[in-house]
Amino acid sequence: ELTVDQKSRLRLFLEDYVSENKREQMAEVLAHRTRHVAVVLENVFQPHNAAAAIRSCECFGFQDLHIIELKYDHRIDPNVTMGGCKWVNLHRHRAGNHGTRSALKSLKNKGYRIVATSLRPGCIPLEQLDLSTPLALCFGTEEAGLSEEAHEQADELVQIPSYGFTQSFNVSVSVALSLSSIRNRLEASSIDWELKTGERDDLYLTWLMKTANRGLTLARHWIGDKV
């Protein structure tokens, strides 16, 4: 593990291999990145829907996407993500028969409230969801929604308002609508949703390594010489 000073010097080294314009763009994006809300997909059947969800997370500035794969092993389509995989942290969970419980308990242990999107009684409208503390927003399959296990682990249930005959949206649309609404509310609030300085610096270093030509190789050589 590199020290804070070593990471700082490695960032300075890699910046020479990334254009000033790209570095400025990274700084602007990092200013709007958040880990205050994590996104969870459970058993999403269509790979293009998972890919579209990644793209929505990236576009709206949500850094962490958890994919619980109990039935389907997704191959993320790069044509749909439009490069989103490069900028978002994907956490994949395949922990046996209780993968959902294990994944959600892990998020609870990190301080996240578990919020399930649902059509069941007791749901509150999405716009009434309390955003003052960190939360993990969970989405289920296109056919059946979230599992019983996910509902049991949920601290709260929310529903995306619908005004037509069809009650539910396609999962990728649900993710996009939800994240757009939450993003707007966070930006207008006094909630401390921004990345901490250490998180921002570490993410910037990761992005530099991914952006620089042969960035990972350059970083390994630098570490070998300096550490």
Coordinates of C-alpha atoms in Angstrom, one line a residue:
E1 CA 0.0 0.0 0.0
L2 CA 1.4 3.4 -1.0
T3 CA 1.7 6.2 1.5
V4 CA -0.2 9.5 0.9
D5 CA 3.1 11.1 -0.1
Q6 CA 3.9 8.3 -2.6
K7 CA 0.4 8.5 -4.1
S8 CA 0.9 12.3 -4.5
R9 CA 4.2 11.9 -6.3
L10 CA 2.8 9.1 -8.5
R11 CA -0.1 11.4 -9.5
L12 CA 2.4 14.1 -10.4
F13 CA 4.4 11.6 -12.5
L14 CA 1.3 10.3 -14.4
E15 CA 0.0 13.8 -15.1
D16 CA 2.8 14.4 -17.5
Y17 CA 1.2 11.6 -19.7
V18 CA -2.3 13.0 -19.7
S19 CA -3.3 16.2 -21.5
E20 CA -4.1 19.4 -19.5
N21 CA -7.6 19.4 -21.1
K22 CA -8.3 15.9 -19.9
R23 CA -6.9 16.6 -16.4
E24 CA -9.2 19.6 -16.1
Q25 CA -12.2 17.5 -17.2
M26 CA -11.3 14.9 -14.6
A27 CA -11.2 17.6 -11.9
E28 CA -14.6 18.9 -12.9
V29 CA -16.2 15.5 -12.9
L30 CA -14.6 14.6 -9.5
A31 CA -16.2 17.7 -8.0
H32 CA -19.6 16.1 -8.7
R33 CA -18.8 12.5 -7.9
T34 CA -20.5 10.9 -4.9
R35 CA -20.5 7.7 -2.9
H36 CA -23.4 9.0 -0.8
V37 CA -25.7 6.8 -2.9
A38 CA -24.8 3.4 -4.2
V39 CA -26.8 1.5 -6.9
V40 CA -27.6 -2.2 -6.6
L41 CA -28.8 -4.4 -9.4
E42 CA -30.1 -7.8 -8.6
N43 CA -30.4 -10.5 -11.3
V44 CA -31.0 -8.1 -14.1
F45 CA -31.7 -10.5 -17.0
Q46 CA -30.8 -8.4 -20.1
P47 CA -27.1 -7.5 -20.3
H48 CA -27.9 -4.3 -22.2
N49 CA -30.0 -3.1 -19.3
A50 CA -27.1 -3.6 -16.9
A51 CA -24.8 -1.8 -19.3
A52 CA -27.3 1.1 -19.6
A53 CA -27.4 1.3 -15.8
I54 CA -23.7 1.7 -15.7
R55 CA -23.9 4.5 -18.2
S56 CA -26.6 6.3 -16.1
C57 CA -24.4 5.9 -12.9
E58 CA -21.5 7.5 -14.7
C59 CA -23.5 10.3 -16.3
F60 CA -25.2 11.3 -13.0
G61 CA -22.0 11.0 -11.0
F62 CA -22.7 8.0 -8.8
Q63 CA -19.4 6.1 -8.4
D64 CA -20.4 2.7 -7.0
L65 CA -22.6 0.1 -8.8
H66 CA -23.2 -3.3 -7.1
I67 CA -24.3 -6.2 -9.4
I68 CA -25.7 -9.3 -7.6
E69 CA -25.5 -12.1 -10.1
L70 CA -27.3 -15.2 -8.8
K71 CA -28.7 -16.4 -12.1
Y72 CA -27.1 -14.4 -14.9
D73 CA -23.5 -13.7 -15.5
H74 CA -23.4 -10.4 -17.4
R75 CA -20.9 -9.5 -20.1
I76 CA -21.2 -5.8 -20.1
D77 CA -21.7 -4.4 -23.6
P78 CA -19.1 -1.5 -24.2
N79 CA -21.2 -0.1 -27.0
V80 CA -24.0 0.6 -24.5
T81 CA -21.9 1.8 -21.6
M82 CA -20.1 4.3 -23.9
G83 CA -17.0 4.0 -21.8
G84 CA -18.9 4.2 -18.5
C85 CA -17.1 1.1 -17.1
K86 CA -13.8 3.0 -17.2
W87 CA -15.1 5.6 -14.7
V88 CA -17.5 3.7 -12.4
N89 CA -16.5 1.2 -9.7
L90 CA -18.3 -2.2 -10.4
H91 CA -18.7 -4.5 -7.4
R92 CA -19.9 -8.0 -8.5
H93 CA -21.5 -10.4 -6.0
R94 CA -21.9 -14.1 -6.6
A95 CA -22.0 -15.4 -3.0
G96 CA -23.9 -18.7 -3.4
N97 CA -27.6 -19.1 -2.5
H98 CA -27.6 -16.1 -0.2
G99 CA -25.8 -13.7 -2.4
T100 CA -28.4 -10.9 -2.0
R101 CA -28.4 -11.1 1.8
S102 CA -24.6 -11.2 1.9
A103 CA -24.2 -8.2 -0.5
L104 CA -26.8 -6.1 1.3
K105 CA -25.5 -6.9 4.8
S106 CA -22.1 -5.8 3.6
L107 CA -23.5 -2.5 2.4
K108 CA -25.3 -2.1 5.8
N109 CA -22.0 -2.7 7.6
K110 CA -20.5 0.2 5.5
G111 CA -23.2 2.5 6.8
Y112 CA -25.7 2.4 3.9
R113 CA -29.5 2.2 4.4
I114 CA -31.0 -0.4 2.1
V115 CA -33.8 1.2 -0.1
A116 CA -35.7 -1.2 -2.4
T117 CA -37.6 -0.1 -5.4
S118 CA -40.9 -1.9 -5.3
L119 CA -44.6 -2.0 -6.1
R120 CA -45.6 -3.4 -2.8
P121 CA -47.9 -1.7 -0.2
G122 CA -46.0 0.6 2.1
C123 CA -43.8 2.3 -0.5
I124 CA -43.2 6.0 -0.3
P125 CA -42.8 8.0 -3.5
L126 CA -39.2 8.4 -4.6
E127 CA -39.2 12.2 -4.2
Q128 CA -40.0 11.7 -0.5
L129 CA -37.0 9.5 0.1
D130 CA -34.7 10.9 2.9
L131 CA -31.3 11.6 1.4
S132 CA -29.6 12.9 4.6
T133 CA -27.7 9.6 5.3
P134 CA -26.0 7.2 2.8
L135 CA -28.2 4.8 1.0
A136 CA -28.0 1.9 -1.4
L137 CA -30.8 2.0 -4.0
C138 CA -31.8 -1.5 -5.2
F139 CA -33.4 -2.5 -8.5
G140 CA -34.6 -6.0 -9.5
T141 CA -35.3 -8.1 -12.5
E142 CA -37.4 -6.8 -15.4
E143 CA -39.9 -9.6 -14.9
A144 CA -40.3 -10.0 -11.1
G145 CA -38.6 -7.0 -9.5
L146 CA -36.5 -7.5 -6.4
S147 CA -36.4 -10.9 -4.6
E148 CA -38.1 -11.7 -1.3
E149 CA -34.6 -11.7 0.3
A150 CA -34.0 -8.2 -0.9
H151 CA -37.3 -7.0 0.5
E152 CA -36.5 -8.6 3.8
Q153 CA -33.2 -6.8 4.0
A154 CA -34.7 -3.4 3.0
D155 CA -34.9 -0.6 5.5
E156 CA -37.4 1.3 3.2
L157 CA -39.4 0.7 0.1
V158 CA -39.8 3.4 -2.6
Q159 CA -41.9 3.6 -5.8
I160 CA -41.2 5.6 -8.9
P161 CA -44.4 7.5 -9.7
S162 CA -46.2 6.3 -12.8
Y163 CA -49.3 7.9 -14.4
G164 CA -50.2 5.3 -17.0
F165 CA -51.8 1.9 -17.2
T166 CA -48.4 0.2 -16.9
Q167 CA -47.2 0.3 -13.3
S168 CA -43.5 -0.4 -13.8
F169 CA -40.7 0.9 -16.0
N170 CA -37.9 -1.0 -17.7
V171 CA -35.1 -1.4 -15.1
S172 CA -32.6 0.7 -17.0
V173 CA -35.2 3.5 -17.3
S174 CA -36.0 3.1 -13.6
V175 CA -32.3 3.6 -12.8
A176 CA -32.0 6.7 -15.0
L177 CA -35.2 8.3 -13.6
S178 CA -34.2 7.6 -10.0
L179 CA -30.7 8.9 -10.3
S180 CA -31.7 12.0 -12.2
S181 CA -34.2 12.8 -9.4
I182 CA -31.7 12.1 -6.6
R183 CA -28.9 14.0 -8.3
N184 CA -31.1 17.1 -8.6
R185 CA -32.1 16.9 -4.9
L186 CA -28.5 16.4 -3.7
E187 CA -27.2 19.4 -5.7
A188 CA -30.0 21.6 -4.2
S189 CA -29.3 20.4 -0.7
S190 CA -26.8 21.1 2.1
I191 CA -26.1 17.4 2.5
D192 CA -22.4 16.5 2.6
W193 CA -22.5 14.2 -0.4
E194 CA -19.2 15.0 -2.1
L195 CA -16.2 12.7 -2.1
K196 CA -13.8 13.1 0.8
T197 CA -10.4 14.5 -0.1
G198 CA -8.6 11.1 0.2
E199 CA -11.4 9.4 -1.9
R200 CA -11.1 12.1 -4.6
D201 CA -7.3 11.8 -4.7
D202 CA -7.4 8.0 -5.0
L203 CA -10.0 8.1 -7.7
Y204 CA -8.0 10.7 -9.6
L205 CA -5.0 8.5 -9.5
T206 CA -7.0 5.5 -10.8
W207 CA -8.3 7.6 -13.6
L208 CA -4.8 8.8 -14.5
M209 CA -3.6 5.2 -14.7
K210 CA -6.6 4.3 -17.0
T211 CA -6.2 7.4 -19.2
A212 CA -2.4 7.6 -19.8
N213 CA -1.1 5.5 -22.6
R214 CA 0.2 2.4 -20.9
G215 CA -0.7 4.0 -17.6
L216 CA -0.8 0.9 -15.5
T217 CA 2.7 -0.2 -16.8
L218 CA 4.1 3.3 -16.2
A219 CA 2.7 3.2 -12.6
R220 CA 4.2 -0.3 -11.9
H221 CA 7.6 0.9 -13.2
W222 CA 7.4 4.0 -11.1
I223 CA 6.5 2.0 -8.0
G224 CA 9.3 -0.4 -8.7
D225 CA 11.8 2.4 -8.9
K226 CA 10.6 4.6 -6.1
V227 CA 9.1 2.3 -3.4

